[in-house]
PDB file of C-alpha atoms in Angstrom:
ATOM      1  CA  UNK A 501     113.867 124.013 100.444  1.00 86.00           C
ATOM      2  CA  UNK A 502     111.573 125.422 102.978  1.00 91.00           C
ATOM      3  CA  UNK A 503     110.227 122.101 105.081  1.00 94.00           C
ATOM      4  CA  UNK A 504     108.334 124.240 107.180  1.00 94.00           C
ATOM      5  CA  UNK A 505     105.881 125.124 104.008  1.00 95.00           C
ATOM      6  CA  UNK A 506     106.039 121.762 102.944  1.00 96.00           C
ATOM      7  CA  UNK A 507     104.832 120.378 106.438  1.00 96.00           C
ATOM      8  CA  UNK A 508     102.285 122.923 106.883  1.00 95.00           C
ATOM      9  CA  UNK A 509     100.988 122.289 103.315  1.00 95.00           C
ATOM     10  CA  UNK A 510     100.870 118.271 104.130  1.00 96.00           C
ATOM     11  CA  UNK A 511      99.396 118.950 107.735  1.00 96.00           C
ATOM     12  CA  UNK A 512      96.302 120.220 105.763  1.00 94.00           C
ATOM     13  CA  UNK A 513      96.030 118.217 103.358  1.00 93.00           C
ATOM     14  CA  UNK A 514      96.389 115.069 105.959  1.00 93.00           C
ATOM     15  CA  UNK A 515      94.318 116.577 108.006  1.00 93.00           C
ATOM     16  CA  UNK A 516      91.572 117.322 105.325  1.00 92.00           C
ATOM     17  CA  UNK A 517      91.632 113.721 104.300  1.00 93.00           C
ATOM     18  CA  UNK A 518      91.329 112.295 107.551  1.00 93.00           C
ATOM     19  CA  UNK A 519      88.465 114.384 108.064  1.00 91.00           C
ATOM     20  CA  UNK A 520      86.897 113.319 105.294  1.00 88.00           C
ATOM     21  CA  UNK A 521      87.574 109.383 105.488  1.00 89.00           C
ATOM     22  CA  UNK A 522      86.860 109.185 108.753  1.00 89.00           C
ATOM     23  CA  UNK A 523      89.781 108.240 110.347  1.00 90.00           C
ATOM     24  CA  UNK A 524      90.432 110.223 113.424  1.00 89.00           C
ATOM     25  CA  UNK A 525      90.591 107.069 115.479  1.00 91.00           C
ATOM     26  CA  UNK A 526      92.501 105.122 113.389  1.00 89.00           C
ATOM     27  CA  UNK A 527      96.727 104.852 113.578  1.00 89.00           C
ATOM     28  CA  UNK A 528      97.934 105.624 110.194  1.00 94.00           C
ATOM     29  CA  UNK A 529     101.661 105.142 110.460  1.00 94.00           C
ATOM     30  CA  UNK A 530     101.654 101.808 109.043  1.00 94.00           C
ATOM     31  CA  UNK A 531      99.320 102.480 105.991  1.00 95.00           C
ATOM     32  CA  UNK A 532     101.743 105.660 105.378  1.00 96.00           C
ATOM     33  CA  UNK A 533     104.923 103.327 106.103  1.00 96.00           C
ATOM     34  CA  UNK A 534     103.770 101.131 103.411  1.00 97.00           C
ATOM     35  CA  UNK A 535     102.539 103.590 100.921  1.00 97.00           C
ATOM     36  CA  UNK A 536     106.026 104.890 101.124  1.00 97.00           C
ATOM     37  CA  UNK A 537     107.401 101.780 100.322  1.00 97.00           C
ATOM     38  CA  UNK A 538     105.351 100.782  97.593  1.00 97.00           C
ATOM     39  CA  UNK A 539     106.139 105.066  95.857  1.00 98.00           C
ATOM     40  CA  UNK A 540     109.398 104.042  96.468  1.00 98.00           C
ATOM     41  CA  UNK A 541     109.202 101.424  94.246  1.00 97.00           C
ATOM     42  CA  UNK A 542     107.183 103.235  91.521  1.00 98.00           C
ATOM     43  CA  UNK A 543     109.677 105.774  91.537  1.00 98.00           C
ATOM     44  CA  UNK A 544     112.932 103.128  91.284  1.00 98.00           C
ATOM     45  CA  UNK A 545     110.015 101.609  87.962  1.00 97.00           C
ATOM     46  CA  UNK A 546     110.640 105.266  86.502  1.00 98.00           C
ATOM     47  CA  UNK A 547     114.453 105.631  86.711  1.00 98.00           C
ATOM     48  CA  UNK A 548     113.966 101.858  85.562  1.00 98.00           C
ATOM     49  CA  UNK A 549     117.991 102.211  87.305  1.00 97.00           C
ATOM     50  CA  UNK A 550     117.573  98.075  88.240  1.00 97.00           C
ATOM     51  CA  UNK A 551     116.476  97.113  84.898  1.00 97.00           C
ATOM     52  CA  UNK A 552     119.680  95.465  83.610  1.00 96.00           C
ATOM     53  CA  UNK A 553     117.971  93.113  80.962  1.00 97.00           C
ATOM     54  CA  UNK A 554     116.541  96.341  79.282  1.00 97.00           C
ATOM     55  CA  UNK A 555     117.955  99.085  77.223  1.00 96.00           C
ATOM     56  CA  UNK A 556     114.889 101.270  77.339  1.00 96.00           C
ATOM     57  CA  UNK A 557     115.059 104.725  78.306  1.00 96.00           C
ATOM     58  CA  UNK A 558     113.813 106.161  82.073  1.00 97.00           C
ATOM     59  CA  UNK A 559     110.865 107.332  81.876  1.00 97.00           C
ATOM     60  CA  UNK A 560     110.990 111.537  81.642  1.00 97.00           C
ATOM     61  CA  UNK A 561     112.434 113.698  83.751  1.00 97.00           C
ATOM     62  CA  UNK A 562     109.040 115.036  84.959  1.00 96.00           C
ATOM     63  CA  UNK A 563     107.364 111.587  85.657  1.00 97.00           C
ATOM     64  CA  UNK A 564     110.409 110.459  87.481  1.00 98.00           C
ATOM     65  CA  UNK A 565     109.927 113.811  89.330  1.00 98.00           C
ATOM     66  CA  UNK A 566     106.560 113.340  90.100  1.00 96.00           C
ATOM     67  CA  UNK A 567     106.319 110.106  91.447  1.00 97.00           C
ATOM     68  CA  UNK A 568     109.691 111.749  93.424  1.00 98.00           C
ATOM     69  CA  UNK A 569     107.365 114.020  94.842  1.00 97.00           C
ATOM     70  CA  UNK A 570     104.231 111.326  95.453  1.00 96.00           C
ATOM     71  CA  UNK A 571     107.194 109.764  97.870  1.00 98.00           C
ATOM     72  CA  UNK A 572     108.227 112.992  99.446  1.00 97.00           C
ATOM     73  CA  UNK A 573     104.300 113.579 100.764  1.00 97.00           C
ATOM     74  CA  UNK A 574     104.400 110.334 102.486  1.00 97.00           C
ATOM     75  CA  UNK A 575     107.663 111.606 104.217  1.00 98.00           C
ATOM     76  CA  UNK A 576     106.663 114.223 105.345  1.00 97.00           C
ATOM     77  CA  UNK A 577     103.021 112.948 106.462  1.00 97.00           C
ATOM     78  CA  UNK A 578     105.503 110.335 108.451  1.00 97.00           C
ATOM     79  CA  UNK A 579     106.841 113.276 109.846  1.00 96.00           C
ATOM     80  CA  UNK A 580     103.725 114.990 111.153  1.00 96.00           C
ATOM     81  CA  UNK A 581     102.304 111.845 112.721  1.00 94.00           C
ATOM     82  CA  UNK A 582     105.356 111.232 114.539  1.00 94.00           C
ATOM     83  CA  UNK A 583     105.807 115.001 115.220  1.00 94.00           C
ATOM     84  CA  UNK A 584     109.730 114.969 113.273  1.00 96.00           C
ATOM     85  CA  UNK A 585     109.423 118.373 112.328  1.00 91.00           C
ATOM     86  CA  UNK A 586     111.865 119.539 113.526  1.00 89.00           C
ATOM     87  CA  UNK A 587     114.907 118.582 111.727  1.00 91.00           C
ATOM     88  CA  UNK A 588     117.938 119.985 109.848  1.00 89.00           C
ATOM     89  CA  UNK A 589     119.068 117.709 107.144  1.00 91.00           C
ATOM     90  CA  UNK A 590     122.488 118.022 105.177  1.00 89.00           C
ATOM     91  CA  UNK A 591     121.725 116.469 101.872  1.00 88.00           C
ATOM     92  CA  UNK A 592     124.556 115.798  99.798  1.00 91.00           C
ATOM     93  CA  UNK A 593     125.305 114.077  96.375  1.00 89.00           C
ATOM     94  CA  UNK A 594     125.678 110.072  96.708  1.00 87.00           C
ATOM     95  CA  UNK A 595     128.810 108.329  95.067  1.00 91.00           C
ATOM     96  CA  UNK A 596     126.813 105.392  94.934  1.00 94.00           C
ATOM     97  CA  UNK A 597     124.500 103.847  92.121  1.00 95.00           C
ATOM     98  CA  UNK A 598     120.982 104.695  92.109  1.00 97.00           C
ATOM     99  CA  UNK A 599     119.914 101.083  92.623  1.00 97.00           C
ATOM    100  CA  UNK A 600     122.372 100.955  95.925  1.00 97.00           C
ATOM    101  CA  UNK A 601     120.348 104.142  96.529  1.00 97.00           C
ATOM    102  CA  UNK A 602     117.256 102.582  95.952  1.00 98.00           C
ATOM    103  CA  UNK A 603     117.939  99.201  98.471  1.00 97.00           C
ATOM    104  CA  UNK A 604     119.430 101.898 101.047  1.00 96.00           C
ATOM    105  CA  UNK A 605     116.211 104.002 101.359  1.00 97.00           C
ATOM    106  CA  UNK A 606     114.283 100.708 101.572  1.00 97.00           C
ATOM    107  CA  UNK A 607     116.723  99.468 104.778  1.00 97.00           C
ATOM    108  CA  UNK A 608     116.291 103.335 105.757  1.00 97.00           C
ATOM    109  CA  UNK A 609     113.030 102.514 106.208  1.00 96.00           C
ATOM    110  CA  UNK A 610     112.014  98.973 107.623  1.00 96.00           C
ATOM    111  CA  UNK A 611     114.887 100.778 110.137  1.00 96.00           C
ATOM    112  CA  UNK A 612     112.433 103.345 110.644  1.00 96.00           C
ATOM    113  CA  UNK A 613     109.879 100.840 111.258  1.00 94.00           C
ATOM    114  CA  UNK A 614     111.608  98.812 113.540  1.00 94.00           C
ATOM    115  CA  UNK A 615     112.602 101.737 116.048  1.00 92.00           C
ATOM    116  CA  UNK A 616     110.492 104.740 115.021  1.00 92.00           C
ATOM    117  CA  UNK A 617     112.584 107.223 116.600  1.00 95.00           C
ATOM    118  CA  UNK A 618     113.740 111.000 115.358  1.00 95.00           C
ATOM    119  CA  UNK A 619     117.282 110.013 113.851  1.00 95.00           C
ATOM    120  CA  UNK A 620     115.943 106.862 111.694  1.00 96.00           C
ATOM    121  CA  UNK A 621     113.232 109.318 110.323  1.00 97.00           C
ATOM    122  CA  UNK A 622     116.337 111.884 109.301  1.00 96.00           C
ATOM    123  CA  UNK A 623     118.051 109.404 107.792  1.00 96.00           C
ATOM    124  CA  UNK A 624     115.399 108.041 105.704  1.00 97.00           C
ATOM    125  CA  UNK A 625     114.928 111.779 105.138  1.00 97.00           C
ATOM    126  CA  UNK A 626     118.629 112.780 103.540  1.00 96.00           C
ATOM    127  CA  UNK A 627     118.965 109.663 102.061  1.00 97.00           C
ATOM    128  CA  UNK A 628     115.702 110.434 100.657  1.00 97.00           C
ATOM    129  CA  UNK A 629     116.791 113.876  99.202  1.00 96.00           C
ATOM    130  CA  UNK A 630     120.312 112.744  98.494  1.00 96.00           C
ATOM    131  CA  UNK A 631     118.413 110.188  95.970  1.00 97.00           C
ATOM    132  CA  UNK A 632     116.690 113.392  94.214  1.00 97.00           C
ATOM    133  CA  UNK A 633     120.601 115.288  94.210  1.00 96.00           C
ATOM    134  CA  UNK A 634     121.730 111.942  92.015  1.00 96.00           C
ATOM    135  CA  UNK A 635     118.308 112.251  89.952  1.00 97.00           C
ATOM    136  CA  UNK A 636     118.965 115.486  89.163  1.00 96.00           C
ATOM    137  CA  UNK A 637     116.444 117.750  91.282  1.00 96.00           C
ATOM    138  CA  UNK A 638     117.243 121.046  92.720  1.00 93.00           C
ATOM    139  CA  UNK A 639     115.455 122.042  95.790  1.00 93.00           C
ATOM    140  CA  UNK A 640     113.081 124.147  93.616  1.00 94.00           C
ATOM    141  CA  UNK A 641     112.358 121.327  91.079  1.00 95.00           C
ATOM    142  CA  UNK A 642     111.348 119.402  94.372  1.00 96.00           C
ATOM    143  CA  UNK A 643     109.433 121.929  96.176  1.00 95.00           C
ATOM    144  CA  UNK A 644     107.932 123.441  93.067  1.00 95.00           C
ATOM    145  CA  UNK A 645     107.055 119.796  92.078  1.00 96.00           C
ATOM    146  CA  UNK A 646     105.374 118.831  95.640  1.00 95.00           C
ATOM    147  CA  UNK A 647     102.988 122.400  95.620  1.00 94.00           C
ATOM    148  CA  UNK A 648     101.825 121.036  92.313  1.00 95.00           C
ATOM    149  CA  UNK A 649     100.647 117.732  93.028  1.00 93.00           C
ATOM    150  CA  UNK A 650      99.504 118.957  96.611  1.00 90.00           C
ATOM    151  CA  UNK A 651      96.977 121.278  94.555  1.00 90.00           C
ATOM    152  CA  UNK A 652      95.952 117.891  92.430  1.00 89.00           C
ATOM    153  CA  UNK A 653      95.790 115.566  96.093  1.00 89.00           C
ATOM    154  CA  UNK A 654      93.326 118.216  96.786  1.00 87.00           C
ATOM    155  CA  UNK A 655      91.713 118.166  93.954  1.00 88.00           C
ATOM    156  CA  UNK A 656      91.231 114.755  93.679  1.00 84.00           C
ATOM    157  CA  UNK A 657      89.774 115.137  97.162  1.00 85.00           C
ATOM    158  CA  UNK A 658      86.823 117.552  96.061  1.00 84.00           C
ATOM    159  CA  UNK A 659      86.323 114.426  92.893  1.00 82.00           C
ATOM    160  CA  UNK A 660      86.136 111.825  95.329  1.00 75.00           C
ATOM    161  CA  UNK A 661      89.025 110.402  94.939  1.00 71.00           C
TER     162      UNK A 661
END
């Protein structure tokens, strides 16, 4: 996966929207932090992985890959604001359930909120991508996914969104 495409396609469209908003003064790492954490959740409501009292189906492979990729933005807009681009990460495929998955990217993060520093955001990162190895997701799934919903974030931009 090339991260360096996927930054420099999130730097614009971050940068378009805080244009656009208004927001130059304002800190945004909390509203993004949060946002995170509430695709997060959205994406756990797809896999529907927690849902032990239910024996409906997950949701699609594309909507579970979708709101995979609404999360990934977020990431990577953490990463710009805290200027974590620069990173190697080693995904690699989980032996653990994807609702242990699930709790562990939400510690990954209030970690990442407690001490915003470059190896919490990696972590948060991998664990991040490890969770899209277990769903299923190649690196081109993901990155073909996230230039497809970046061209609908703009989109929705021009609509007033």
């Amino acid at each position: 996966m090339n991260l360096q495409k996927l930054y420099a396609l999130q730097k614009e469209l971050d940068s378009r929207i805080v244009t656009e908003h208004n927001l130059q003064s304002e800190n945004l790492i909390q509203r993004k932090t949060l946002a995170l954490q509430v695709e997060i959740g959205e994406l756990a409501n797809e896999t529907r992985c927690f849902k032990y009292w239910s024996d409906k189906a997950p949701s699609p492979k594309d909507a579970i890959l979708e709101e995979y990729v609404d999360c990934l933005h977020f990431i990577l807009s953490i990463g710009l604001e805290k200027n974590f681009q620069d990173i190697h990460l080693e995904p690699k495929l989980p032996d653990s359930s994807l609702t242990d998955q699930f709790l562990n990217l939400y510690i990954d993060l209030n970690d990442f909120i407690i001490c915003l520093s470059h190896d919490q955001y990696i972590t948060l990162f991998e664990d991040f991508l490890n969770l899209g190895l277990s769903l299923g997701f190649s690196e081109e799934d993901i990155e073909n996914a996230y230039m497809k919903k970046n061209t609908i974030n703009h989109e929705r931009q021009n609509n007033g969104y």
